[in-house]
Amino acid sequence: EPTAGSDVANLKTTAQEDGDYYIVNGLKKWITCGLFADYFTTAVRTGEEGSGMMGVSLLLIEKSRKGVSVRPMDCMGVKGSGTAYVEFDDVKVPKANLIGDVTILLRNFVTERLGLAVQANRFAREALRLSIEHIRKRKVFGKTLEKQPVVRYKIATMARMVETTHAFLEALCYRIVVEEKDGGNWLEPLLRLGAEAALAKVQATRTFEHCAREAAHLYGGNAYVKGNRVEHLYRQVLSLAIPGGSEDVMVDAAARLSLKGKL
């Protein structure tokens, strides 16, 4: 929402009871695929003002309902995501569309953050691949860039960050797979990875940001021109670093959980 992103407890969109219906009013912002979606899983405030996190519920709202309007947002990256504003103006929604309370939303955060971390590290690896490809071909001062010690150091640092992040993500996934193979519910160990998922997202998006920056410097002016793959990657950094919880929020969340012995 315009005034509440990572701060879920301060969501302003309201769903007021009216017989067998809720009347929904509010504005959502940065909604991925909002332009294309036919249905919105919407976080709304069903509790009284000041009810905080526990006053939030999830409600299924069809785009076709009267009072729902959608308009596009022109974002820096991920141009094909259909990111949009979604506005609800006295939208009448049946109570039967209530999905559940805020705990469902909170459970989704772990999977979202791990998913974003995987995407970020894959993009970082692509920036590394493009960099290696480029330095083998690009000649400067009579020799290819790969002959320059400072360039090799950049490549080694990028590789170190990508591989350690990949190993971290694989370790987390392994813990989930082991539980599932033992006949357990894979969702339960996943939900216990709140601190790890937050740290993984920070680690992966910082790795992506570093690799995209280094690749851009290696490509030089070409990376500043539209249509260049590195330029395109650089514009995607914030699309993964901010959604699912901004970096500062993730670090603080992980610290608070670790102090409770949940890391």
Coordinates of C-alpha atoms in Angstrom, one line a residue:
E1 CA 0.0 0.0 0.0
P2 CA 1.2 3.6 -0.4
T3 CA 1.7 3.9 3.4
A4 CA 2.4 0.3 4.3
G5 CA 4.8 -2.1 2.6
S6 CA 6.8 -4.3 4.9
D7 CA 4.8 -2.8 7.8
V8 CA 1.9 -5.1 7.4
A9 CA 0.3 -4.1 10.8
N10 CA -0.4 -0.6 9.3
L11 CA -2.5 -1.7 6.3
K12 CA -5.2 0.8 5.7
T13 CA -7.5 -1.0 3.2
T14 CA -10.7 -1.8 5.2
A15 CA -13.4 -4.5 4.9
Q16 CA -16.4 -3.5 6.9
E17 CA -19.2 -6.0 7.6
D18 CA -22.6 -5.4 6.0
G19 CA -24.9 -8.4 6.4
D20 CA -23.5 -11.3 4.3
Y21 CA -21.0 -9.0 2.7
Y22 CA -17.9 -6.9 3.3
I23 CA -17.6 -3.4 1.9
V24 CA -14.0 -2.9 0.9
N25 CA -12.2 0.4 0.4
G26 CA -8.6 1.2 -0.1
L27 CA -5.7 1.4 -2.5
K28 CA -3.0 -1.2 -3.2
K29 CA 0.2 -0.4 -4.9
W30 CA 3.1 -2.3 -6.6
I31 CA 0.8 -5.3 -7.2
T32 CA 2.7 -7.8 -9.4
C33 CA 0.6 -9.0 -12.3
G34 CA -2.2 -6.7 -11.2
L35 CA -2.9 -5.8 -14.9
F36 CA -3.4 -9.4 -15.8
A37 CA -5.1 -10.9 -12.8
D38 CA -8.7 -11.9 -12.7
Y39 CA -8.7 -12.4 -8.9
F40 CA -6.9 -10.6 -6.0
T41 CA -5.9 -12.2 -2.8
T42 CA -6.3 -9.1 -0.8
A43 CA -5.0 -8.2 2.7
V44 CA -7.7 -6.1 4.3
R45 CA -8.4 -4.8 7.8
T46 CA -11.4 -6.6 9.2
G47 CA -10.6 -5.6 12.8
E48 CA -11.1 -2.3 14.5
E49 CA -8.8 0.6 14.0
G50 CA -5.6 0.0 16.0
S51 CA -6.1 -3.8 15.9
G52 CA -2.6 -4.1 14.4
M53 CA -1.4 -7.3 12.7
M54 CA -4.1 -9.5 14.1
G55 CA -6.8 -7.3 12.7
V56 CA -5.8 -8.2 9.1
S57 CA -7.5 -10.9 7.1
L58 CA -7.2 -12.2 3.5
L59 CA -10.1 -11.8 1.2
L60 CA -10.6 -13.0 -2.4
I61 CA -11.8 -10.2 -4.6
E62 CA -12.7 -10.6 -8.3
K63 CA -11.5 -7.9 -10.6
S64 CA -15.0 -8.0 -12.3
R65 CA -16.7 -6.6 -9.1
K66 CA -18.1 -3.1 -9.3
G67 CA -15.7 -0.6 -7.7
V68 CA -12.5 -2.4 -8.6
S69 CA -10.2 -0.4 -10.8
V70 CA -6.6 -1.1 -12.0
R71 CA -4.0 1.2 -13.6
P72 CA -0.4 0.4 -14.6
M73 CA 2.8 1.5 -12.9
D74 CA 5.8 2.4 -14.9
C75 CA 8.6 0.7 -13.0
M76 CA 12.4 0.7 -13.4
G77 CA 12.6 -3.0 -14.2
V78 CA 10.5 -6.2 -14.8
K79 CA 8.5 -4.4 -17.5
G80 CA 6.5 -7.5 -18.3
S81 CA 5.2 -8.0 -14.8
G82 CA 2.0 -5.9 -15.1
T83 CA 2.7 -4.1 -11.9
A84 CA -0.3 -2.0 -11.0
Y85 CA -2.3 0.1 -8.6
V86 CA -5.5 -1.7 -7.6
E87 CA -8.2 0.5 -6.0
F88 CA -11.3 -0.7 -4.2
D89 CA -14.1 1.8 -3.9
D90 CA -17.1 0.5 -1.9
V91 CA -16.6 -3.0 -3.4
K92 CA -19.2 -5.4 -2.2
V93 CA -17.6 -8.8 -1.5
P94 CA -19.4 -11.9 0.0
K95 CA -18.2 -13.1 3.3
A96 CA -17.8 -16.5 1.7
N97 CA -14.8 -15.0 0.0
L98 CA -12.9 -14.8 3.3
I99 CA -9.7 -16.9 3.0
G100 CA -8.4 -16.6 6.5
D101 CA -6.6 -14.5 9.1
V102 CA -3.2 -12.9 8.9
T103 CA -1.3 -16.1 9.7
I104 CA -1.8 -17.3 6.1
L105 CA -0.2 -14.1 4.9
L106 CA 2.7 -14.5 7.3
R107 CA 3.3 -18.1 6.2
N108 CA 3.7 -16.9 2.6
F109 CA 6.5 -14.6 3.5
V110 CA 9.1 -17.4 3.9
T111 CA 8.4 -19.0 0.5
E112 CA 8.3 -15.6 -1.2
R113 CA 11.7 -14.6 0.3
L114 CA 13.3 -17.8 -0.6
G115 CA 11.9 -17.5 -4.1
L116 CA 13.3 -14.0 -4.5
A117 CA 16.7 -15.1 -3.2
V118 CA 16.8 -17.9 -5.8
Q119 CA 15.9 -15.5 -8.6
A120 CA 18.5 -12.9 -7.4
N121 CA 21.3 -15.4 -7.3
R122 CA 20.5 -16.8 -10.7
F123 CA 20.6 -13.2 -12.2
A124 CA 23.9 -12.7 -10.4
R125 CA 25.3 -15.8 -12.0
E126 CA 24.2 -14.5 -15.4
A127 CA 26.0 -11.2 -14.7
L128 CA 29.1 -13.3 -13.9
R129 CA 28.7 -15.4 -17.1
L130 CA 28.4 -12.3 -19.2
S131 CA 31.4 -10.7 -17.6
I132 CA 33.6 -13.7 -18.3
E133 CA 32.4 -13.9 -21.8
H134 CA 33.2 -10.2 -22.3
I135 CA 36.7 -10.1 -20.7
R136 CA 37.8 -12.9 -23.0
K137 CA 37.0 -10.9 -26.1
R138 CA 37.5 -7.3 -25.1
K139 CA 41.0 -5.9 -25.9
V140 CA 42.3 -2.9 -24.0
F141 CA 45.9 -1.5 -24.1
G142 CA 47.0 -4.3 -26.4
K143 CA 45.6 -7.3 -24.4
T144 CA 42.3 -8.8 -23.4
L145 CA 40.7 -7.7 -20.2
E146 CA 41.2 -11.2 -18.7
K147 CA 45.0 -10.5 -18.6
Q148 CA 44.5 -7.6 -16.2
P149 CA 44.9 -8.7 -12.5
V150 CA 42.3 -6.2 -11.3
V151 CA 39.8 -7.7 -13.7
R152 CA 40.5 -11.2 -12.5
Y153 CA 40.1 -10.1 -9.0
K154 CA 36.6 -8.8 -9.9
I155 CA 35.6 -12.1 -11.5
A156 CA 36.9 -14.1 -8.5
T157 CA 35.0 -11.9 -6.0
M158 CA 31.8 -12.3 -8.1
A159 CA 32.2 -16.0 -8.3
R160 CA 32.9 -16.3 -4.6
M161 CA 29.7 -14.5 -3.7
V162 CA 27.5 -16.4 -6.2
E163 CA 28.8 -19.8 -5.2
T164 CA 28.5 -19.2 -1.4
T165 CA 25.0 -17.8 -1.8
H166 CA 24.1 -20.8 -4.0
A167 CA 25.4 -23.2 -1.3
F168 CA 23.4 -21.4 1.4
L169 CA 20.2 -21.8 -0.6
E170 CA 20.9 -25.4 -1.3
A171 CA 21.4 -26.1 2.4
L172 CA 18.1 -24.6 3.2
C173 CA 16.3 -26.5 0.5
Y174 CA 18.0 -29.7 1.7
R175 CA 16.6 -29.3 5.1
I176 CA 13.1 -29.2 3.6
V177 CA 13.6 -32.2 1.3
V178 CA 15.0 -34.4 4.1
E179 CA 11.9 -33.7 6.2
E180 CA 9.6 -34.6 3.2
K181 CA 11.5 -37.8 2.4
D182 CA 11.1 -38.9 6.0
G183 CA 7.3 -38.7 5.5
G184 CA 6.9 -35.3 7.2
N185 CA 5.0 -32.2 6.1
W186 CA 7.5 -30.2 4.0
L187 CA 5.6 -27.0 4.9
E188 CA 6.4 -27.2 8.6
P189 CA 10.3 -27.1 8.3
L190 CA 9.9 -24.4 5.7
L191 CA 8.0 -22.2 8.1
R192 CA 10.7 -22.6 10.7
L193 CA 13.2 -20.9 8.2
G194 CA 11.9 -17.4 8.9
A195 CA 15.3 -16.0 9.9
E196 CA 17.3 -18.0 7.4
A197 CA 14.9 -16.9 4.5
A198 CA 15.3 -13.3 5.5
L199 CA 19.1 -13.5 5.6
A200 CA 19.2 -15.5 2.3
K201 CA 17.2 -12.8 0.6
V202 CA 19.6 -10.1 1.8
Q203 CA 22.6 -12.2 0.8
A204 CA 21.3 -13.0 -2.6
T205 CA 20.1 -9.5 -3.5
R206 CA 23.4 -8.0 -2.3
T207 CA 25.2 -10.5 -4.4
F208 CA 23.1 -9.6 -7.4
E209 CA 23.6 -5.9 -6.9
H210 CA 27.4 -6.3 -6.6
C211 CA 27.6 -8.6 -9.7
A212 CA 25.4 -6.3 -11.8
R213 CA 27.5 -3.3 -10.8
E214 CA 30.8 -5.0 -11.6
A215 CA 29.5 -6.4 -14.9
A216 CA 28.5 -2.9 -15.8
H217 CA 31.9 -1.5 -15.1
L218 CA 33.5 -4.2 -17.1
Y219 CA 31.3 -3.5 -20.1
G220 CA 31.8 0.2 -19.8
G221 CA 29.7 2.5 -21.8
N222 CA 27.9 -0.4 -23.5
A223 CA 26.2 -1.2 -20.2
Y224 CA 24.7 2.3 -20.2
V225 CA 22.8 1.7 -23.4
K226 CA 19.3 0.3 -23.7
G227 CA 19.2 -3.2 -25.2
N228 CA 22.4 -4.3 -23.6
R229 CA 21.9 -7.4 -21.4
V230 CA 23.9 -6.0 -18.5
E231 CA 22.0 -2.8 -18.5
H232 CA 18.8 -4.9 -18.4
L233 CA 20.1 -6.9 -15.4
Y234 CA 21.1 -3.8 -13.5
R235 CA 17.5 -2.5 -13.7
Q236 CA 16.2 -5.6 -12.1
V237 CA 18.2 -5.4 -8.9
L238 CA 15.6 -3.3 -6.9
S239 CA 12.7 -5.5 -8.2
L240 CA 14.1 -8.3 -6.0
A241 CA 15.8 -6.3 -3.2
I242 CA 12.6 -4.4 -2.1
P243 CA 9.7 -6.8 -2.6
G244 CA 9.1 -9.4 0.1
G245 CA 10.6 -7.1 2.7
S246 CA 13.3 -4.4 2.2
E247 CA 16.9 -5.1 3.2
D248 CA 16.8 -3.3 6.6
V249 CA 13.6 -4.9 7.5
M250 CA 15.0 -8.4 6.7
V251 CA 18.2 -7.9 8.7
D252 CA 16.2 -6.7 11.7
A253 CA 13.7 -9.5 11.5
A254 CA 16.5 -12.1 11.3
A255 CA 18.2 -10.5 14.3
R256 CA 15.0 -10.6 16.4
L257 CA 14.3 -14.2 15.5
S258 CA 17.9 -15.2 16.2
L259 CA 17.8 -13.6 19.7
K260 CA 14.8 -15.8 20.4
G261 CA 16.8 -18.9 19.4
K262 CA 15.0 -19.3 16.1
L263 CA 18.1 -19.3 13.8

